[in-house]
Amino acid sequence: LYLDLQGRAVEKSGGLRSSFLKATTTTFHHAINESEKASYVAHINNYLAEDKFLKDFLPIDPATDALFDLAKDGVLLCKLINVAVPGTIDERAINTKKVLNPWERNENHTLCLNSAKAIGCTVVNIGTQDLVEARIQLLADLNLKKTPQLVELVDDSQEVEELLSLAPEKVLLKWMNFHLKKAGYQKQVTNFSTDLKDGEAYAHLLNALAPEHSTHSTLDAKDPTERANKVLEMAEKLDCKRYLTPKDIVEGSPNLNLAFVAQIFHHRNGLTDSKTTTFAEMMTDDAETSREERCFRFWMNSLGATTYVNNVFEDVRNGYVMLEIVDKIFPGTVNWKQANKPPIKMPFKQVENCNQVIQIGRNLNFSLVNVAGNDIVAGNKKLIIAFLWQLMRFSMLQLLKNLRTHSQGKEITDADILNWANNKVKKAGRTSQMESFKDKSLSSGIFFLELLSAVEPRVVNWGLVTKGETDEDKKLNATYIISVARKLGCSIFLLPEDVIE
């Protein structure tokens, strides 16, 4: 757009547009998949139709560019994040005026990106694959905690552990192949593209899951497009929303096929509770451990490592992802010649990776008494959390140290951070102070809001802040704190209850 406007200005002034501008402006290509755009629009129109702010702009016409115009102010994307994971963003922190200035628009986009990162979206080199059909929402239940019936896909405890470490897309493929095998389908589905083009896998899957709607006409159809159309007709009988066309199936659109299979799973997974009780005890974690796992998982993924972490306690056991994280924080500390890259079948290779991780930790003066690589391989949750906490804390302090060039190499301590926060609030004319990071008065959220306001006075709307006296008021303030901090560009991985407690 800038180059185009600049070119017009040159022409208006009587000058000639340079060959560079001609070459640059003529090589831009907006490769938009119209089928995917239509599916996104259908999703938005369906889930946000009753939204008080957006109802004046919906429904969106998929044949126009209204989707992109509506997304410019960032409000739509923030709303979609809350559709995917309700409560992620405190909507009081979203700027929802009809006309936003550049600062307010930037606030919304920053809030959106940081919140997307917090729920597990990839925001580095964003592509359509990261936004498809509210991906997080569709795949959120594809784990043993949310859907314990998935244990039916495996035979023993060792396979349960493997299932725990699988990405949601892999679990979905495993589920699909489980039913296809029972239905007598001979092929193995390994992707959501070429393996689904002919529609045969869909036909067998739906016949197995919904025998009351099964028909041989779907399998007997010779033309793939005709078969794909019959597949969609069967799916509609299961209340699966039609976000793709027969053409999308035949052409093998991976994003839309993933969304479609996930829809089928949500409406009819075909699993029983027969083995759920057997493995239920394996899945019980205390709330504190689960929250810590979530925090470290989002932090690790935010660093941009090659390996995506789905479950901290399972994915770190081979040691490789830990080496990647350490290398991101302290480049050059990992001896990659001695590292073993997944898949690692030999246990001693995993121990070698984890031993190197522990050795690096000791070199950084971490407290690792009686901790060895075997403890990580064995999945010792307490020791894994203890190591990750020290790594996370050290990286944060290192960041502060690098920013404070005037510190002349002086190591920044917790006391320095505490004093900075108290002084910042005091200079802003506020009265709140905190004695330590365990100060019970922090649960009201007032101090954190005053600190955020001291950093950027415009960011906190005090008319939306409660006194923080009741549990409900504390929760409202805590949720608002997280959204406001993300609005400022902070990577926040806390939950409201972490602030309250």
PDB file of N, CA and C in Angstrom, residues 300-369:
ATOM      1  N   MET A 300       7.881 -22.185  27.265  1.00  0.00           N
ATOM      2  CA  MET A 300       8.806 -22.905  26.388  1.00  0.00           C
ATOM      3  C   MET A 300       8.436 -22.703  24.923  1.00  0.00           C
ATOM      4  N   ASN A 301       7.146 -22.786  24.611  1.00  0.00           N
ATOM      5  CA  ASN A 301       6.714 -22.619  23.226  1.00  0.00           C
ATOM      6  C   ASN A 301       6.920 -21.189  22.738  1.00  0.00           C
ATOM      7  N   SER A 302       6.870 -20.219  23.658  1.00  0.00           N
ATOM      8  CA  SER A 302       7.039 -18.818  23.264  1.00  0.00           C
ATOM      9  C   SER A 302       8.465 -18.505  22.838  1.00  0.00           C
ATOM     10  N   LEU A 303       9.415 -19.385  23.180  1.00  0.00           N
ATOM     11  CA  LEU A 303      10.817 -19.141  22.848  1.00  0.00           C
ATOM     12  C   LEU A 303      11.137 -19.455  21.390  1.00  0.00           C
ATOM     13  N   GLY A 304      10.191 -20.127  20.706  1.00  0.00           N
ATOM     14  CA  GLY A 304      10.382 -20.388  19.283  1.00  0.00           C
ATOM     15  C   GLY A 304      11.269 -21.575  18.964  1.00  0.00           C
ATOM     16  N   ALA A 305      11.321 -22.554  19.866  1.00  0.00           N
ATOM     17  CA  ALA A 305      12.113 -23.755  19.604  1.00  0.00           C
ATOM     18  C   ALA A 305      11.472 -24.561  18.469  1.00  0.00           C
ATOM     19  N   THR A 306      12.277 -25.385  17.812  1.00  0.00           N
ATOM     20  CA  THR A 306      11.768 -26.189  16.692  1.00  0.00           C
ATOM     21  C   THR A 306      10.701 -27.175  17.146  1.00  0.00           C
ATOM     22  N   THR A 307      10.925 -27.814  18.285  1.00  0.00           N
ATOM     23  CA  THR A 307       9.995 -28.808  18.811  1.00  0.00           C
ATOM     24  C   THR A 307       8.867 -28.131  19.573  1.00  0.00           C
ATOM     25  N   TYR A 308       7.619 -28.448  19.204  1.00  0.00           N
ATOM     26  CA  TYR A 308       6.466 -27.881  19.913  1.00  0.00           C
ATOM     27  C   TYR A 308       6.138 -28.764  21.110  1.00  0.00           C
ATOM     28  N   VAL A 309       5.976 -28.146  22.276  1.00  0.00           N
ATOM     29  CA  VAL A 309       5.713 -28.891  23.510  1.00  0.00           C
ATOM     30  C   VAL A 309       4.207 -29.012  23.714  1.00  0.00           C
ATOM     31  N   ASN A 310       3.706 -30.242  23.733  1.00  0.00           N
ATOM     32  CA  ASN A 310       2.292 -30.495  23.997  1.00  0.00           C
ATOM     33  C   ASN A 310       2.046 -30.830  25.463  1.00  0.00           C
ATOM     34  N   ASN A 311       2.986 -31.534  26.065  1.00  0.00           N
ATOM     35  CA  ASN A 311       2.893 -31.893  27.475  1.00  0.00           C
ATOM     36  C   ASN A 311       4.303 -31.860  28.045  1.00  0.00           C
ATOM     37  N   VAL A 312       4.556 -30.945  28.981  1.00  0.00           N
ATOM     38  CA  VAL A 312       5.908 -30.740  29.493  1.00  0.00           C
ATOM     39  C   VAL A 312       6.494 -32.029  30.058  1.00  0.00           C
ATOM     40  N   PHE A 313       5.749 -32.696  30.923  1.00  0.00           N
ATOM     41  CA  PHE A 313       6.289 -33.848  31.639  1.00  0.00           C
ATOM     42  C   PHE A 313       6.619 -35.020  30.723  1.00  0.00           C
ATOM     43  N   GLU A 314       5.934 -35.097  29.579  1.00  0.00           N
ATOM     44  CA  GLU A 314       6.215 -36.178  28.635  1.00  0.00           C
ATOM     45  C   GLU A 314       7.250 -35.765  27.583  1.00  0.00           C
ATOM     46  N   ASP A 315       7.106 -34.539  27.080  1.00  0.00           N
ATOM     47  CA  ASP A 315       7.947 -34.120  25.955  1.00  0.00           C
ATOM     48  C   ASP A 315       9.396 -33.833  26.331  1.00  0.00           C
ATOM     49  N   VAL A 316       9.675 -33.550  27.622  1.00  0.00           N
ATOM     50  CA  VAL A 316      11.061 -33.242  28.016  1.00  0.00           C
ATOM     51  C   VAL A 316      11.870 -34.494  28.326  1.00  0.00           C
ATOM     52  N   ARG A 317      11.228 -35.641  28.359  1.00  0.00           N
ATOM     53  CA  ARG A 317      11.891 -36.840  28.860  1.00  0.00           C
ATOM     54  C   ARG A 317      13.039 -37.336  27.982  1.00  0.00           C
ATOM     55  N   ASN A 318      13.003 -37.009  26.687  1.00  0.00           N
ATOM     56  CA  ASN A 318      14.131 -37.427  25.835  1.00  0.00           C
ATOM     57  C   ASN A 318      15.271 -36.417  25.884  1.00  0.00           C
ATOM     58  N   GLY A 319      15.050 -35.295  26.574  1.00  0.00           N
ATOM     59  CA  GLY A 319      16.114 -34.321  26.787  1.00  0.00           C
ATOM     60  C   GLY A 319      16.344 -33.365  25.633  1.00  0.00           C
ATOM     61  N   TYR A 320      15.860 -33.693  24.443  1.00  0.00           N
ATOM     62  CA  TYR A 320      16.198 -32.881  23.275  1.00  0.00           C
ATOM     63  C   TYR A 320      15.552 -31.502  23.323  1.00  0.00           C
ATOM     64  N   VAL A 321      14.256 -31.459  23.669  1.00  0.00           N
ATOM     65  CA  VAL A 321      13.591 -30.164  23.727  1.00  0.00           C
ATOM     66  C   VAL A 321      14.194 -29.284  24.814  1.00  0.00           C
ATOM     67  N   MET A 322      14.686 -29.908  25.905  1.00  0.00           N
ATOM     68  CA  MET A 322      15.347 -29.148  26.966  1.00  0.00           C
ATOM     69  C   MET A 322      16.634 -28.520  26.431  1.00  0.00           C
ATOM     70  N   LEU A 323      17.371 -29.267  25.607  1.00  0.00           N
ATOM     71  CA  LEU A 323      18.584 -28.727  25.002  1.00  0.00           C
ATOM     72  C   LEU A 323      18.250 -27.565  24.071  1.00  0.00           C
ATOM     73  N   GLU A 324      17.143 -27.688  23.325  1.00  0.00           N
ATOM     74  CA  GLU A 324      16.722 -26.599  22.437  1.00  0.00           C
ATOM     75  C   GLU A 324      16.394 -25.338  23.228  1.00  0.00           C
ATOM     76  N   ILE A 325      15.690 -25.501  24.354  1.00  0.00           N
ATOM     77  CA  ILE A 325      15.301 -24.361  25.179  1.00  0.00           C
ATOM     78  C   ILE A 325      16.543 -23.695  25.775  1.00  0.00           C
ATOM     79  N   VAL A 326      17.454 -24.515  26.296  1.00  0.00           N
ATOM     80  CA  VAL A 326      18.686 -23.981  26.874  1.00  0.00           C
ATOM     81  C   VAL A 326      19.482 -23.214  25.814  1.00  0.00           C
ATOM     82  N   ASP A 327      19.531 -23.771  24.591  1.00  0.00           N
ATOM     83  CA  ASP A 327      20.284 -23.127  23.516  1.00  0.00           C
ATOM     84  C   ASP A 327      19.649 -21.812  23.092  1.00  0.00           C
ATOM     85  N   LYS A 328      18.315 -21.713  23.202  1.00  0.00           N
ATOM     86  CA  LYS A 328      17.627 -20.468  22.879  1.00  0.00           C
ATOM     87  C   LYS A 328      17.982 -19.381  23.893  1.00  0.00           C
ATOM     88  N   ILE A 329      18.097 -19.783  25.165  1.00  0.00           N
ATOM     89  CA  ILE A 329      18.369 -18.811  26.222  1.00  0.00           C
ATOM     90  C   ILE A 329      19.856 -18.484  26.305  1.00  0.00           C
ATOM     91  N   PHE A 330      20.694 -19.523  26.176  1.00  0.00           N
ATOM     92  CA  PHE A 330      22.150 -19.349  26.273  1.00  0.00           C
ATOM     93  C   PHE A 330      22.818 -19.955  25.033  1.00  0.00           C
ATOM     94  N   PRO A 331      22.773 -19.246  23.908  1.00  0.00           N
ATOM     95  CA  PRO A 331      23.355 -19.779  22.666  1.00  0.00           C
ATOM     96  C   PRO A 331      24.813 -20.190  22.850  1.00  0.00           C
ATOM     97  N   GLY A 332      25.130 -21.365  22.313  1.00  0.00           N
ATOM     98  CA  GLY A 332      26.507 -21.833  22.358  1.00  0.00           C
ATOM     99  C   GLY A 332      26.843 -22.725  23.536  1.00  0.00           C
ATOM    100  N   THR A 333      25.899 -22.888  24.483  1.00  0.00           N
ATOM    101  CA  THR A 333      26.194 -23.709  25.660  1.00  0.00           C
ATOM    102  C   THR A 333      25.970 -25.197  25.397  1.00  0.00           C
ATOM    103  N   VAL A 334      25.193 -25.525  24.361  1.00  0.00           N
ATOM    104  CA  VAL A 334      24.882 -26.932  24.068  1.00  0.00           C
ATOM    105  C   VAL A 334      25.895 -27.501  23.079  1.00  0.00           C
ATOM    106  N   ASN A 335      26.415 -28.665  23.392  1.00  0.00           N
ATOM    107  CA  ASN A 335      27.303 -29.374  22.473  1.00  0.00           C
ATOM    108  C   ASN A 335      26.433 -30.278  21.597  1.00  0.00           C
ATOM    109  N   TRP A 336      26.062 -29.764  20.434  1.00  0.00           N
ATOM    110  CA  TRP A 336      25.122 -30.496  19.583  1.00  0.00           C
ATOM    111  C   TRP A 336      25.730 -31.761  18.986  1.00  0.00           C
ATOM    112  N   LYS A 337      27.038 -31.852  18.958  1.00  0.00           N
ATOM    113  CA  LYS A 337      27.680 -33.073  18.463  1.00  0.00           C
ATOM    114  C   LYS A 337      27.402 -34.257  19.386  1.00  0.00           C
ATOM    115  N   GLN A 338      27.151 -33.951  20.660  1.00  0.00           N
ATOM    116  CA  GLN A 338      26.874 -35.013  21.630  1.00  0.00           C
ATOM    117  C   GLN A 338      25.374 -35.169  21.902  1.00  0.00           C
ATOM    118  N   ALA A 339      24.550 -34.409  21.166  1.00  0.00           N
ATOM    119  CA  ALA A 339      23.096 -34.490  21.367  1.00  0.00           C
ATOM    120  C   ALA A 339      22.491 -35.537  20.440  1.00  0.00           C
ATOM    121  N   ASN A 340      21.463 -36.199  20.922  1.00  0.00           N
ATOM    122  CA  ASN A 340      20.760 -37.232  20.150  1.00  0.00           C
ATOM    123  C   ASN A 340      19.400 -36.697  19.722  1.00  0.00           C
ATOM    124  N   LYS A 341      19.178 -36.655  18.416  1.00  0.00           N
ATOM    125  CA  LYS A 341      17.950 -36.078  17.885  1.00  0.00           C
ATOM    126  C   LYS A 341      16.839 -37.119  17.794  1.00  0.00           C
ATOM    127  N   PRO A 342      15.603 -36.760  18.155  1.00  0.00           N
ATOM    128  CA  PRO A 342      14.462 -37.695  18.050  1.00  0.00           C
ATOM    129  C   PRO A 342      14.225 -38.106  16.608  1.00  0.00           C
ATOM    130  N   PRO A 343      13.591 -39.266  16.387  1.00  0.00           N
ATOM    131  CA  PRO A 343      13.114 -40.199  17.416  1.00  0.00           C
ATOM    132  C   PRO A 343      14.262 -40.991  18.057  1.00  0.00           C
ATOM    133  N   ILE A 344      14.207 -41.104  19.381  1.00  0.00           N
ATOM    134  CA  ILE A 344      15.250 -41.797  20.129  1.00  0.00           C
ATOM    135  C   ILE A 344      14.667 -43.080  20.708  1.00  0.00           C
ATOM    136  N   LYS A 345      15.112 -44.218  20.190  1.00  0.00           N
ATOM    137  CA  LYS A 345      14.582 -45.497  20.654  1.00  0.00           C
ATOM    138  C   LYS A 345      15.372 -46.076  21.818  1.00  0.00           C
ATOM    139  N   MET A 346      16.651 -45.772  21.893  1.00  0.00           N
ATOM    140  CA  MET A 346      17.492 -46.337  22.953  1.00  0.00           C
ATOM    141  C   MET A 346      17.448 -45.446  24.193  1.00  0.00           C
ATOM    142  N   PRO A 347      17.030 -45.972  25.341  1.00  0.00           N
ATOM    143  CA  PRO A 347      16.913 -45.184  26.572  1.00  0.00           C
ATOM    144  C   PRO A 347      18.205 -44.473  26.970  1.00  0.00           C
ATOM    145  N   PHE A 348      19.365 -45.109  26.755  1.00  0.00           N
ATOM    146  CA  PHE A 348      20.614 -44.489  27.194  1.00  0.00           C
ATOM    147  C   PHE A 348      20.918 -43.225  26.395  1.00  0.00           C
ATOM    148  N   LYS A 349      20.382 -43.139  25.153  1.00  0.00           N
ATOM    149  CA  LYS A 349      20.551 -41.930  24.351  1.00  0.00           C
ATOM    150  C   LYS A 349      19.771 -40.761  24.971  1.00  0.00           C
ATOM    151  N   GLN A 350      18.598 -41.082  25.521  1.00  0.00           N
ATOM    152  CA  GLN A 350      17.801 -40.062  26.200  1.00  0.00           C
ATOM    153  C   GLN A 350      18.534 -39.579  27.451  1.00  0.00           C
ATOM    154  N   VAL A 351      19.124 -40.523  28.174  1.00  0.00           N
ATOM    155  CA  VAL A 351      19.872 -40.176  29.389  1.00  0.00           C
ATOM    156  C   VAL A 351      21.048 -39.272  29.040  1.00  0.00           C
ATOM    157  N   GLU A 352      21.723 -39.537  27.921  1.00  0.00           N
ATOM    158  CA  GLU A 352      22.852 -38.702  27.494  1.00  0.00           C
ATOM    159  C   GLU A 352      22.405 -37.249  27.297  1.00  0.00           C
ATOM    160  N   ASN A 353      21.258 -37.068  26.641  1.00  0.00           N
ATOM    161  CA  ASN A 353      20.735 -35.712  26.447  1.00  0.00           C
ATOM    162  C   ASN A 353      20.441 -35.037  27.780  1.00  0.00           C
ATOM    163  N   CYS A 354      19.771 -35.788  28.645  1.00  0.00           N
ATOM    164  CA  CYS A 354      19.362 -35.212  29.934  1.00  0.00           C
ATOM    165  C   CYS A 354      20.570 -34.945  30.834  1.00  0.00           C
ATOM    166  N   ASN A 355      21.586 -35.784  30.742  1.00  0.00           N
ATOM    167  CA  ASN A 355      22.810 -35.537  31.520  1.00  0.00           C
ATOM    168  C   ASN A 355      23.469 -34.229  31.092  1.00  0.00           C
ATOM    169  N   GLN A 356      23.439 -33.956  29.773  1.00  0.00           N
ATOM    170  CA  GLN A 356      24.013 -32.700  29.299  1.00  0.00           C
ATOM    171  C   GLN A 356      23.203 -31.502  29.806  1.00  0.00           C
ATOM    172  N   VAL A 357      21.868 -31.670  29.856  1.00  0.00           N
ATOM    173  CA  VAL A 357      20.995 -30.615  30.378  1.00  0.00           C
ATOM    174  C   VAL A 357      21.354 -30.311  31.833  1.00  0.00           C
ATOM    175  N   ILE A 358      21.505 -31.369  32.639  1.00  0.00           N
ATOM    176  CA  ILE A 358      21.830 -31.192  34.062  1.00  0.00           C
ATOM    177  C   ILE A 358      23.204 -30.545  34.221  1.00  0.00           C
ATOM    178  N   GLN A 359      24.162 -30.953  33.388  1.00  0.00           N
ATOM    179  CA  GLN A 359      25.511 -30.395  33.487  1.00  0.00           C
ATOM    180  C   GLN A 359      25.507 -28.899  33.170  1.00  0.00           C
ATOM    181  N   ILE A 360      24.728 -28.511  32.175  1.00  0.00           N
ATOM    182  CA  ILE A 360      24.618 -27.086  31.845  1.00  0.00           C
ATOM    183  C   ILE A 360      23.999 -26.332  33.016  1.00  0.00           C
ATOM    184  N   GLY A 361      22.982 -26.944  33.637  1.00  0.00           N
ATOM    185  CA  GLY A 361      22.356 -26.328  34.808  1.00  0.00           C
ATOM    186  C   GLY A 361      23.347 -26.114  35.935  1.00  0.00           C
ATOM    187  N   ARG A 362      24.195 -27.097  36.167  1.00  0.00           N
ATOM    188  CA  ARG A 362      25.210 -26.962  37.214  1.00  0.00           C
ATOM    189  C   ARG A 362      26.214 -25.850  36.860  1.00  0.00           C
ATOM    190  N   ASN A 363      26.554 -25.746  35.576  1.00  0.00           N
ATOM    191  CA  ASN A 363      27.471 -24.683  35.150  1.00  0.00           C
ATOM    192  C   ASN A 363      26.872 -23.296  35.379  1.00  0.00           C
ATOM    193  N   LEU A 364      25.535 -23.240  35.394  1.00  0.00           N
ATOM    194  CA  LEU A 364      24.833 -21.975  35.632  1.00  0.00           C
ATOM    195  C   LEU A 364      24.517 -21.773  37.113  1.00  0.00           C
ATOM    196  N   ASN A 365      25.072 -22.667  37.947  1.00  0.00           N
ATOM    197  CA  ASN A 365      24.900 -22.594  39.404  1.00  0.00           C
ATOM    198  C   ASN A 365      23.463 -22.827  39.858  1.00  0.00           C
ATOM    199  N   PHE A 366      22.721 -23.664  39.114  1.00  0.00           N
ATOM    200  CA  PHE A 366      21.389 -24.050  39.562  1.00  0.00           C
ATOM    201  C   PHE A 366      21.520 -24.971  40.768  1.00  0.00           C
ATOM    202  N   SER A 367      20.482 -24.982  41.598  1.00  0.00           N
ATOM    203  CA  SER A 367      20.451 -25.900  42.735  1.00  0.00           C
ATOM    204  C   SER A 367      19.950 -27.256  42.242  1.00  0.00           C
ATOM    205  N   LEU A 368      20.882 -28.208  42.078  1.00  0.00           N
ATOM    206  CA  LEU A 368      20.535 -29.520  41.517  1.00  0.00           C
ATOM    207  C   LEU A 368      21.123 -30.637  42.361  1.00  0.00           C
ATOM    208  N   VAL A 369      20.904 -30.547  43.662  1.00  0.00           N
ATOM    209  CA  VAL A 369      21.424 -31.564  44.587  1.00  0.00           C
ATOM    210  C   VAL A 369      20.679 -32.883  44.368  1.00  0.00           C
TER     211      VAL A 369
END
